[in-house]
Short mmCIF file of C-alpha atoms in Angstrom, two decimals:
data_model
loop_
_atom_site.label_atom_id
_atom_site.label_comp_id
_atom_site.label_asym_id
_atom_site.label_seq_id
_atom_site.Cartn_x
_atom_site.Cartn_y
_atom_site.Cartn_z
CA MET C 1153 109.99 128.19 123.42
CA ALA C 1154 113.32 128.66 125.15
CA ASP C 1155 116.05 130.90 123.17
CA SER C 1156 118.64 128.49 122.54
CA THR C 1157 121.37 131.51 122.60
CA THR C 1158 120.93 131.73 126.14
CA ARG C 1159 122.18 128.24 127.03
CA THR C 1160 124.84 128.29 128.80
CA ALA C 1161 127.78 125.44 129.42
CA ARG C 1162 126.08 123.74 132.67
CA THR C 1163 122.53 124.04 130.96
CA THR C 1164 123.00 121.57 128.70
CA ILE C 1165 119.52 119.45 129.36
CA HIS C 1166 116.43 120.26 127.30
CA ALA C 1167 113.30 119.60 128.66
CA GLY C 1168 109.75 121.13 127.61
CA GLY C 1169 111.26 124.05 125.20
CA ALA C 1170 114.01 124.82 128.27
CA TRP C 1171 117.78 125.21 128.36
CA LEU C 1172 117.96 123.40 131.89
CA GLU C 1173 120.84 122.68 134.56
CA SER C 1174 120.73 119.11 136.18
CA VAL C 1175 118.28 118.64 139.26
CA SER C 1176 121.22 118.25 141.49
CA GLY C 1177 123.72 120.73 140.48
CA ALA C 1178 126.16 118.32 139.18
CA THR C 1179 128.20 119.27 136.25
CA ARG C 1180 130.85 116.71 134.09
CA ASP C 1181 134.04 117.66 131.95
CA ILE C 1182 134.49 116.85 128.23
CA LEU C 1183 138.03 116.24 127.81
CA ASP C 1184 139.70 116.58 124.47
CA PRO C 1185 141.04 113.33 123.79
CA ALA C 1186 143.74 114.66 122.02
CA ASP C 1187 145.63 116.31 125.17
CA ALA C 1188 143.40 114.96 127.79
CA THR C 1189 142.49 118.40 128.93
CA PRO C 1190 138.69 119.59 129.45
CA PHE C 1191 137.70 121.68 126.96
CA ALA C 1192 133.83 122.16 127.88
CA VAL C 1193 131.36 121.16 130.74
CA VAL C 1194 127.92 119.91 130.50
CA ALA C 1195 125.18 119.41 133.17
CA GLU C 1196 125.37 115.57 134.54
CA GLY C 1197 121.65 114.56 134.59
CA ASP C 1198 120.01 111.13 136.56
CA GLU C 1199 116.90 109.85 137.34
CA LYS C 1200 115.26 112.72 138.01
CA ASP C 1201 115.99 114.54 134.46
CA ALA C 1202 115.43 111.52 132.98
CA ASP C 1203 111.65 111.66 134.30
CA ARG C 1204 111.41 115.22 133.38
CA ALA C 1205 112.19 114.71 130.24
CA VAL C 1206 109.77 112.03 129.58
CA GLU C 1207 107.22 114.23 131.36
CA ALA C 1208 108.03 116.84 129.14
CA ALA C 1209 108.22 114.80 125.26
CA ARG C 1210 104.70 112.40 127.02
CA SER C 1211 103.10 116.14 126.87
CA ALA C 1212 104.09 116.99 123.76
CA PHE C 1213 102.63 113.92 122.00
CA ASP C 1214 99.43 113.55 123.99
CA GLY C 1215 98.18 117.43 123.71
CA GLY C 1216 95.61 118.41 121.50
CA ALA C 1217 94.95 119.25 117.90
CA GLY C 1218 98.25 121.05 117.19
CA ALA C 1219 100.76 118.74 119.37
CA TRP C 1220 103.07 117.24 117.11
CA PRO C 1221 101.95 113.77 115.82
CA ARG C 1222 99.06 115.63 114.43
CA THR C 1223 101.10 118.18 112.73
CA PRO C 1224 100.44 117.52 109.02
CA VAL C 1225 103.11 115.24 107.36
CA ALA C 1226 104.14 117.97 104.89
CA GLU C 1227 104.64 120.46 108.30
CA ARG C 1228 107.16 117.83 109.65
CA ALA C 1229 109.02 116.76 106.37
CA ALA C 1230 109.53 121.14 105.78
CA LEU C 1231 110.82 121.38 108.91
CA LEU C 1232 113.54 118.49 108.45
CA ARG C 1233 114.19 120.23 105.53
CA ARG C 1234 115.53 123.12 107.33
CA VAL C 1235 117.40 121.55 109.66
CA ALA C 1236 119.13 120.30 106.69
CA ASP C 1237 120.38 123.36 105.70
CA LEU C 1238 121.16 124.62 109.06
CA LEU C 1239 123.28 121.30 108.83
CA VAL C 1240 124.93 122.88 105.70
CA ARG C 1241 125.31 126.21 107.26
CA ASP C 1242 126.93 125.17 110.72
CA ARG C 1243 129.09 122.48 108.67
CA GLU C 1244 132.52 123.76 109.57
CA ARG C 1245 131.42 124.40 113.59
CA LEU C 1246 129.88 121.42 113.51
CA GLY C 1247 132.52 119.41 112.06
CA LEU C 1248 135.29 120.78 114.15
CA LEU C 1249 133.01 120.54 117.48
CA GLU C 1250 132.51 116.63 116.21
CA SER C 1251 136.61 116.59 116.05
CA ARG C 1252 137.28 117.68 119.47
CA ASP C 1253 134.63 116.08 121.21
CA ALA C 1254 135.50 112.68 119.63
CA GLY C 1255 139.00 112.67 118.65
CA LYS C 1256 138.30 112.15 114.70
CA THR C 1257 139.94 113.73 111.91
CA LEU C 1258 138.38 117.17 110.82
CA GLU C 1259 137.61 116.10 107.46
CA GLU C 1260 135.58 112.72 108.93
CA GLY C 1261 133.80 115.47 111.30
CA ARG C 1262 132.43 117.75 107.82
CA VAL C 1263 131.74 114.05 106.21
CA ASP C 1264 129.67 112.86 109.06
CA VAL C 1265 127.95 116.54 109.37
CA ASP C 1266 127.10 116.03 105.53
CA CYS C 1267 125.71 112.69 106.04
CA VAL C 1268 123.70 113.98 109.05
CA ALA C 1269 122.11 116.87 106.08
CA ASP C 1270 121.35 113.37 104.04
CA ALA C 1271 119.50 111.74 106.79
CA PHE C 1272 117.19 114.71 107.59
CA ARG C 1273 116.79 115.52 103.60
CA TYR C 1274 116.05 111.58 102.80
CA PHE C 1275 113.45 110.94 105.76
CA ALA C 1276 111.50 114.41 104.95
CA ASP C 1277 111.58 113.14 101.33
CA LEU C 1278 110.71 109.36 102.44
CA VAL C 1279 107.42 110.54 104.59
CA ALA C 1280 106.11 113.29 102.15
CA ALA C 1281 105.43 111.07 99.26
CA GLU C 1282 103.87 108.01 101.17
CA ALA C 1283 100.14 107.10 100.31
CA PRO C 1284 97.75 108.30 103.45
CA GLY C 1285 97.56 104.28 103.63
CA ARG C 1286 96.64 100.70 102.03
CA VAL C 1287 93.21 99.84 101.45
CA VAL C 1288 91.69 96.34 102.83
CA ASP C 1289 89.31 95.47 99.78
CA VAL C 1290 86.87 93.43 102.04
CA GLY C 1291 84.38 92.56 99.57
CA SER C 1292 81.51 94.86 100.40
CA PRO C 1293 80.72 98.34 99.24
CA ASP C 1294 79.47 98.91 102.62
CA VAL C 1295 82.77 99.25 104.43
CA HIS C 1296 85.24 101.04 104.24
CA SER C 1297 89.09 98.99 105.33
CA VAL C 1298 92.28 100.91 105.60
CA VAL C 1299 95.78 100.27 107.74
CA VAL C 1300 97.13 103.57 108.38
CA ASN C 1301 100.60 104.27 110.32
CA GLU C 1302 100.95 105.97 113.50
CA PRO C 1303 103.79 107.20 114.81
CA VAL C 1304 104.98 105.14 118.03
CA GLY C 1305 104.58 107.68 121.33
CA VAL C 1306 107.52 108.89 123.44
CA CYS C 1307 110.66 107.45 122.18
CA ALA C 1308 113.75 106.79 124.27
CA LEU C 1309 117.17 107.29 121.88
CA ILE C 1310 120.39 106.08 123.32
CA THR C 1311 122.96 106.90 121.06
CA PRO C 1312 127.34 105.91 121.25
CA TRP C 1313 130.49 108.16 121.89
CA ASN C 1314 132.15 107.17 118.77
CA TYR C 1315 129.97 108.83 116.11
CA PRO C 1316 127.88 111.22 118.28
CA LEU C 1317 126.20 113.11 115.66
CA LEU C 1318 125.60 110.53 112.78
CA GLN C 1319 123.92 108.38 115.45
CA ALA C 1320 121.88 110.65 116.75
CA SER C 1321 120.72 111.62 113.23
CA TRP C 1322 119.92 108.12 112.12
CA LYS C 1323 117.38 108.09 115.33
CA ILE C 1324 116.17 111.69 115.23
CA ALA C 1325 115.46 112.51 111.92
CA PRO C 1326 112.91 108.93 111.54
CA ALA C 1327 111.57 109.39 114.66
CA LEU C 1328 110.29 113.03 113.96
CA ALA C 1329 109.34 112.28 110.35
CA ALA C 1330 106.99 109.59 111.75
CA GLY C 1331 105.31 112.21 114.53
CA ASN C 1332 106.88 110.61 117.31
CA THR C 1333 108.21 113.11 120.67
CA PHE C 1334 111.62 111.58 122.09
CA VAL C 1335 114.41 111.69 124.58
CA ILE C 1336 117.99 111.16 123.91
CA LYS C 1337 121.12 110.40 125.94
CA PRO C 1338 124.26 111.11 124.14
CA SER C 1339 127.01 109.04 125.47
CA GLU C 1340 128.32 111.18 128.23
CA ILE C 1341 131.90 111.00 127.18
CA THR C 1342 131.04 112.90 123.78
CA PRO C 1343 127.80 114.33 124.08
CA LEU C 1344 128.21 118.07 122.52
CA THR C 1345 127.43 118.12 119.01
CA THR C 1346 123.91 115.56 119.62
CA VAL C 1347 123.17 118.80 122.05
CA ALA C 1348 123.62 121.18 119.26
CA LEU C 1349 121.77 119.42 116.78
CA ILE C 1350 119.21 119.90 119.57
CA ASP C 1351 119.97 123.59 119.59
CA LEU C 1352 119.11 123.34 115.58
CA LEU C 1353 116.29 121.81 115.82
CA VAL C 1354 114.83 124.69 118.42
CA GLU C 1355 116.05 127.17 115.35
CA ALA C 1356 114.04 125.35 112.80
CA GLY C 1357 110.77 126.04 114.99
CA LEU C 1358 110.17 122.06 116.48
CA PRO C 1359 107.40 122.91 118.80
CA ALA C 1360 108.49 122.43 122.67
CA GLY C 1361 108.44 119.39 124.36
CA VAL C 1362 108.60 117.17 121.15
CA ALA C 1363 112.69 117.14 121.19
CA ASN C 1364 114.58 116.66 124.73
CA ILE C 1365 118.09 115.81 126.19
CA VAL C 1366 119.26 114.55 129.13
CA THR C 1367 123.20 114.93 128.75
CA GLY C 1368 124.45 111.85 131.75
CA PRO C 1369 125.53 108.83 132.28
CA GLY C 1370 124.46 105.50 131.04
CA HIS C 1371 123.72 103.73 133.88
CA THR C 1372 121.12 106.15 135.39
CA VAL C 1373 119.65 108.15 132.72
CA GLY C 1374 119.82 105.25 130.14
CA ALA C 1375 118.38 102.80 132.22
CA ARG C 1376 115.79 105.02 133.42
CA LEU C 1377 114.81 105.44 130.10
CA ALA C 1378 114.69 101.98 129.05
CA GLU C 1379 112.69 100.96 131.92
CA HIS C 1380 110.16 104.43 131.83
CA PRO C 1381 106.43 103.54 132.26
CA ASP C 1382 105.67 106.60 130.14
CA VAL C 1383 108.43 105.97 127.63
CA ASP C 1384 106.83 103.71 124.12
CA LEU C 1385 109.82 102.60 122.26
CA VAL C 1386 113.71 102.54 122.75
CA SER C 1387 115.92 102.84 120.37
CA PHE C 1388 119.53 101.69 121.78
CA THR C 1389 123.06 101.21 119.32
CA GLY C 1390 126.09 100.85 121.54
CA GLY C 1391 128.04 97.20 123.28
CA LEU C 1392 126.46 93.86 123.76
CA VAL C 1393 126.31 94.15 127.79
CA SER C 1394 124.39 97.46 127.90
CA GLY C 1395 122.40 96.38 124.88
CA THR C 1396 121.06 93.49 127.19
CA LYS C 1397 120.42 95.39 130.19
CA VAL C 1398 118.63 97.96 128.01
CA ALA C 1399 116.07 95.25 126.26
CA GLN C 1400 116.00 93.37 130.13
CA ALA C 1401 114.76 96.95 131.15
CA ALA C 1402 112.73 97.56 128.50
CA ALA C 1403 111.08 94.15 128.89
CA LEU C 1404 109.32 95.38 131.98
CA THR C 1405 106.94 97.33 130.13
CA VAL C 1406 106.39 95.47 127.15
CA LYS C 1407 108.54 98.25 124.70
CA LYS C 1408 108.94 98.57 121.37
CA VAL C 1409 112.66 98.22 121.05
CA ALA C 1410 116.11 98.55 118.28
CA LEU C 1411 119.34 97.53 119.08
CA GLU C 1412 122.27 98.42 117.38
CA LEU C 1413 125.51 95.92 119.03
CA GLY C 1414 128.30 96.01 117.26
CA GLY C 1415 130.14 94.00 115.05
CA LYS C 1416 133.80 91.47 114.42
CA ASN C 1417 133.45 92.06 110.99
CA PRO C 1418 135.12 89.95 108.58
CA ASN C 1419 136.73 91.36 104.79
CA VAL C 1420 137.42 88.60 102.92
CA VAL C 1421 139.66 89.46 99.82
CA PHE C 1422 140.73 86.58 97.56
CA ALA C 1423 143.40 85.67 95.00
CA ASP C 1424 141.96 87.22 91.85
CA ALA C 1425 140.96 90.70 93.44
CA CYS C 1426 145.12 90.93 93.77
CA ALA C 1427 146.06 89.53 90.32
CA THR C 1428 146.72 93.00 89.00
CA ASP C 1429 148.99 95.91 90.46
CA GLU C 1430 145.65 97.81 90.18
CA GLY C 1431 143.46 95.87 92.24
CA PHE C 1432 146.60 94.88 94.61
CA ASP C 1433 146.72 98.30 95.99
CA THR C 1434 142.96 98.87 95.70
CA ALA C 1435 142.64 95.78 98.19
CA VAL C 1436 145.54 97.11 100.37
CA ASP C 1437 143.93 100.91 100.50
CA GLN C 1438 140.89 99.23 101.54
CA ALA C 1439 141.75 96.78 104.01
CA LEU C 1440 143.41 100.05 105.12
CA ASN C 1441 140.74 102.47 105.31
CA ALA C 1442 138.25 99.54 106.57
CA ALA C 1443 140.47 99.18 109.93
CA PHE C 1444 141.96 102.19 110.71
CA ILE C 1445 138.99 104.81 109.87
CA HIS C 1446 138.73 107.06 113.35
CA SER C 1447 141.46 104.54 115.22
CA GLY C 1448 139.08 101.34 114.47
CA GLN C 1449 136.20 102.84 116.70
CA VAL C 1450 133.90 101.99 114.13
CA CYS C 1451 131.10 99.19 115.21
CA SER C 1452 131.33 98.08 111.33
CA ALA C 1453 135.24 98.42 111.15
CA GLY C 1454 136.85 95.40 108.76
CA ALA C 1455 139.25 94.50 111.75
CA ARG C 1456 139.63 90.90 110.44
CA LEU C 1457 140.99 90.59 107.25
CA ILE C 1458 140.38 86.90 106.35
CA VAL C 1459 142.87 86.99 102.82
CA GLU C 1460 143.47 83.74 100.48
CA GLU C 1461 146.85 81.97 101.68
CA SER C 1462 148.86 82.45 97.83
CA VAL C 1463 148.62 86.30 98.64
CA ARG C 1464 148.80 86.87 102.40
CA ASP C 1465 152.48 87.24 102.89
CA ARG C 1466 152.40 89.86 99.99
CA LEU C 1467 149.17 91.39 101.07
CA VAL C 1468 150.56 91.41 104.75
CA ALA C 1469 153.83 93.27 104.17
CA GLU C 1470 152.41 95.55 102.31
CA LEU C 1471 149.59 96.84 105.17
CA ALA C 1472 152.32 96.82 106.94
CA ARG C 1473 154.09 99.35 105.84
CA ARG C 1474 151.52 101.46 104.53
CA ALA C 1475 149.96 101.32 108.45
CA GLN C 1476 153.38 102.42 109.45
CA ARG C 1477 153.22 105.28 107.79
CA ILE C 1478 149.71 106.59 109.16
CA ARG C 1479 150.10 109.92 110.43
CA LEU C 1480 148.50 110.17 113.53
CA GLY C 1481 147.82 113.14 115.58
CA ARG C 1482 144.96 115.56 116.58
CA GLY C 1483 142.46 115.65 114.12
CA THR C 1484 142.25 119.30 114.11
CA GLU C 1485 145.75 119.85 112.60
CA ARG C 1486 146.60 119.77 108.64
CA GLY C 1487 147.72 116.05 107.59
CA VAL C 1488 146.28 114.43 110.22
CA GLU C 1489 145.10 110.93 108.65
CA CYS C 1490 144.20 109.26 112.22
CA GLY C 1491 143.17 111.19 116.01
CA PRO C 1492 143.15 109.58 119.36
CA LEU C 1493 141.44 106.99 120.74
CA VAL C 1494 138.76 108.68 122.51
CA SER C 1495 139.68 107.52 126.29
CA GLU C 1496 142.21 106.19 128.39
CA GLN C 1497 140.00 103.59 129.07
CA GLN C 1498 139.56 102.62 125.02
CA ARG C 1499 143.43 102.81 124.71
CA ALA C 1500 143.89 100.45 127.33
CA LYS C 1501 141.57 97.88 126.62
CA THR C 1502 143.09 98.24 123.36
CA GLU C 1503 146.35 97.58 124.77
CA ALA C 1504 145.45 93.98 126.49
CA TYR C 1505 143.62 92.80 123.19
CA VAL C 1506 147.34 93.37 121.17
CA ALA C 1507 149.22 91.66 124.53
CA SER C 1508 146.53 88.82 124.86
CA ALA C 1509 146.95 88.33 120.96
CA LEU C 1510 150.67 87.92 121.33
CA ALA C 1511 150.40 85.87 124.35
CA GLU C 1512 148.16 83.46 122.29
CA GLY C 1513 150.85 82.77 119.50
CA ALA C 1514 149.81 86.07 117.10
CA VAL C 1515 152.93 87.64 115.04
CA LEU C 1516 152.94 91.69 115.14
CA ARG C 1517 153.69 93.12 111.86
CA CYS C 1518 153.41 96.47 112.88
CA GLY C 1519 152.35 98.87 115.71
CA GLY C 1520 151.68 97.49 119.00
CA LYS C 1521 152.53 100.49 121.22
CA ARG C 1522 151.74 104.20 122.56
CA PRO C 1523 153.45 106.83 119.29
CA ASP C 1524 156.26 108.64 120.51
CA ALA C 1525 155.22 112.66 121.12
CA ASP C 1526 155.34 115.41 118.36
CA ALA C 1527 154.04 118.80 118.04
CA THR C 1528 150.69 117.47 116.51
CA ARG C 1529 150.59 114.24 118.68
CA PRO C 1530 151.04 115.38 122.79
CA ALA C 1531 152.23 112.83 124.91
CA THR C 1532 148.77 113.05 127.23
CA GLY C 1533 146.85 112.72 123.92
CA TYR C 1534 145.36 108.36 123.97
CA PHE C 1535 146.80 107.64 120.74
CA TYR C 1536 147.88 104.60 119.94
CA GLU C 1537 149.55 102.96 116.36
CA PRO C 1538 147.91 101.40 113.67
CA THR C 1539 148.31 97.80 114.88
CA VAL C 1540 148.80 94.81 111.92
CA LEU C 1541 148.75 90.93 113.82
CA ASP C 1542 149.35 87.87 111.41
CA HIS C 1543 149.08 85.05 111.72
CA CYS C 1544 146.06 85.00 113.72
CA HIS C 1545 142.96 81.97 114.50
CA ARG C 1546 139.71 81.89 115.64
CA GLU C 1547 139.89 81.08 118.80
CA MET C 1548 141.55 84.30 119.92
CA ARG C 1549 140.34 87.09 122.02
CA VAL C 1550 141.17 89.85 119.51
CA VAL C 1551 139.67 87.54 116.90
CA ARG C 1552 136.36 86.85 118.76
CA GLU C 1553 135.60 89.91 120.64
CA GLU C 1554 134.98 93.56 119.42
CA VAL C 1555 138.30 95.46 119.84
CA PHE C 1556 137.25 98.98 119.04
CA GLY C 1557 140.74 100.20 118.35
CA PRO C 1558 143.20 100.67 115.55
CA ILE C 1559 143.98 96.83 115.00
CA LEU C 1560 143.90 94.50 112.14
CA THR C 1561 143.87 90.60 112.20
CA VAL C 1562 144.82 88.81 109.78
CA GLU C 1563 143.46 85.19 109.28
CA THR C 1564 144.10 83.09 105.68
CA PHE C 1565 142.06 80.57 103.80
CA ARG C 1566 142.45 78.14 101.03
CA THR C 1567 138.84 77.59 99.40
CA GLU C 1568 135.99 79.58 99.07
CA ASP C 1569 134.17 77.36 101.66
CA GLU C 1570 136.46 77.66 104.56
CA ALA C 1571 136.34 81.81 103.52
CA VAL C 1572 132.76 81.25 104.18
CA LEU C 1573 133.24 79.25 107.47
CA LEU C 1574 135.45 81.95 108.80
CA ALA C 1575 133.79 84.76 108.17
CA ASN C 1576 130.62 83.41 109.38
CA ASP C 1577 132.53 81.75 112.59
CA THR C 1578 131.50 85.32 115.14
CA GLU C 1579 128.58 85.86 117.38
CA TYR C 1580 128.30 89.09 115.84
CA GLY C 1581 126.71 89.84 112.08
CA LEU C 1582 126.86 93.20 111.47
CA ALA C 1583 128.70 94.16 108.10
CA GLY C 1584 131.69 92.16 105.96
CA ALA C 1585 133.01 92.37 102.25
CA VAL C 1586 134.48 89.93 100.17
CA TRP C 1587 137.03 91.04 97.19
CA THR C 1588 136.89 89.39 93.78
CA ALA C 1589 137.51 89.78 90.40
CA ASP C 1590 134.85 86.51 89.65
CA ALA C 1591 131.25 88.04 89.63
CA GLY C 1592 129.76 84.43 89.99
CA CYS C 1593 132.21 84.08 93.42
CA ALA C 1594 131.10 87.12 94.81
CA ARG C 1595 127.61 86.78 94.79
CA ARG C 1596 127.68 83.11 96.35
CA VAL C 1597 130.00 84.39 99.36
CA ALA C 1598 127.61 87.14 99.56
CA GLY C 1599 124.61 85.03 99.33
CA ARG C 1600 126.35 82.44 102.28
CA LEU C 1601 127.43 85.21 104.89
CA ARG C 1602 125.30 85.71 108.05
CA HIS C 1603 125.89 90.00 108.01
CA GLY C 1604 123.95 92.44 107.43
CA THR C 1605 125.20 94.25 105.11
CA VAL C 1606 127.99 92.78 102.73
CA TRP C 1607 129.93 94.79 100.40
CA ILE C 1608 131.73 93.17 97.22
CA ASN C 1609 134.71 95.36 96.26
CA ASP C 1610 134.21 97.84 98.50
CA PHE C 1611 133.91 98.82 102.44
CA HIS C 1612 131.76 100.99 104.87
CA PRO C 1613 129.64 103.03 101.92
CA TYR C 1614 126.30 103.76 103.64
CA LEU C 1615 123.16 104.94 102.13
CA PRO C 1616 120.18 106.76 103.21
CA GLN C 1617 118.25 104.73 101.32
CA ALA C 1618 119.34 101.09 102.63
CA GLU C 1619 118.76 100.12 105.92
CA TRP C 1620 121.50 99.24 108.40
CA GLY C 1621 121.56 96.39 111.23
CA GLY C 1622 122.74 93.19 111.73
CA PHE C 1623 121.74 89.66 112.50
CA GLY C 1624 122.92 87.35 115.47
CA ARG C 1625 123.88 89.64 118.59
CA SER C 1626 124.30 92.35 116.39
CA GLY C 1627 121.44 93.33 117.20
CA VAL C 1628 117.48 93.59 116.60
CA GLY C 1629 115.94 95.83 113.78
CA ARG C 1630 116.70 98.12 111.52
CA GLU C 1631 117.79 102.07 110.60
CA LEU C 1632 117.53 104.33 107.94
CA GLY C 1633 116.09 103.32 104.81
CA PRO C 1634 111.97 102.23 104.56
CA ALA C 1635 112.16 99.80 107.70
CA GLY C 1636 114.16 102.57 109.86
CA LEU C 1637 111.21 104.59 109.55
CA ALA C 1638 109.01 101.74 109.70
CA GLU C 1639 111.05 101.24 113.12
CA TYR C 1640 109.20 103.99 115.24
CA ARG C 1641 105.19 103.52 113.95
CA GLU C 1642 102.67 101.58 114.82
CA THR C 1643 99.83 100.32 112.23
CA LYS C 1644 96.33 100.34 113.13
CA HIS C 1645 93.22 99.07 111.01
CA VAL C 1646 90.75 101.32 111.17
CA TYR C 1647 87.10 99.13 109.80
CA GLN C 1648 84.09 101.47 108.76
CA ASN C 1649 80.98 99.85 108.62
CA LEU C 1650 78.49 102.40 106.62
CA ALA C 1651 75.81 100.94 106.63
CA PRO C 1652 75.65 99.12 109.88
CA GLN C 1653 73.12 96.35 110.42
CA PRO C 1654 72.31 94.56 114.19
CA VAL C 1655 73.93 91.07 114.70
CA ARG C 1656 71.01 89.68 116.83
CA TRP C 1657 73.67 87.20 118.52
CA PHE C 1658 71.98 87.44 121.73
CA ALA C 1659 68.29 87.45 123.14
CA GLY C 1660 66.41 90.75 124.36
#
């Protein structure tokens, strides 16, 4: 196994236990979104690099008695726990790297590392506690029949740029727990913490070839992994257009596919949730958290505030007042609450959505522009002010399409049925929330919302034990929880006849 300490800036491709440059020798500069300056260099892989990594993963899976799928479950679980301990050890370093790479605040980066460690521990405990198989009673003492779980094989894991380390862990931890080998392709924009995670897997003692990474763009590396005949499963988190292409490519070889494709998530606030000063302040604070954490670059962001008409004016006024006070700046600076967008392309996309909304009749309550530069906010950075758009309606692009920027749209309702109608009027179905003091109303609305996760009087908590996934065009399959482990498995029925007899169907 290669010594990870010998890796250089250009050797960010890991295949067969070795850190490598790209076959072509190409590299890519990684930019700090706070000032648009390069601060790291990675290998720019292509289809040949993907083939090399898949070959290594295939060999590690198909090897002899010592291959990873045949490693005892207790040993696999122990390795995952060692990785969790290493993550805790390197929390500050990884949190800082995540902050610089993705633009989020340092505190968000630290929390992400904590969540990643929790995911590795959860899947270690889950797989270690499982029964060896489900016995099927066939009614005969001469037959032993059991259904067992088997690893899928070689897994292609394709992750997004907004939560690079967290999303990688949601795929890597269950894949390894189940006994698979993998090739991961992080976003070419934010690959650094995923590379660092592979370093930790190597340090924890994972055998060569089990974990492989190819840094490079989606249209070459990702496309090749999705279509590769030696890949058995592809798990993709990202946009709808790219996810559709992944599914189409995977269909050619009938791979198992898991897709998490984003959302346009409603945050429904009933008037009774704001009946007290405490309730009102909580609803405002959580609406800000839902919409503007990580500058709105979250698949589950509560970007659609759907509020009962009688409290809309008061709620929107306070939201705008608070949003204007959010401290923008470089995520590593003390006191900064919101960092830059990840790229100039993402900021331009956000600006285009605001322009279209205003042209369609939305009322700008705050934000809607690039902030003035200051000591913590370089003029070259990709900053955009938190924006509240009032008087929005369902026909607006900004209401219907996923923005991935710091934009909160406001719609109103008068009745419970209208609230549910608005909340479900989306082609996505990832997550949503309902705020009310009426427990009966909360249960009714939560039951009627067509979204994979529904929070009641809260927004954004994730639990490793609970499945995460969506309805509609938010994707197929589940991550986290027992279902997340099941995504990386196939089931096998083993039927053993202890007293075989001839059947004599045919003469002879």
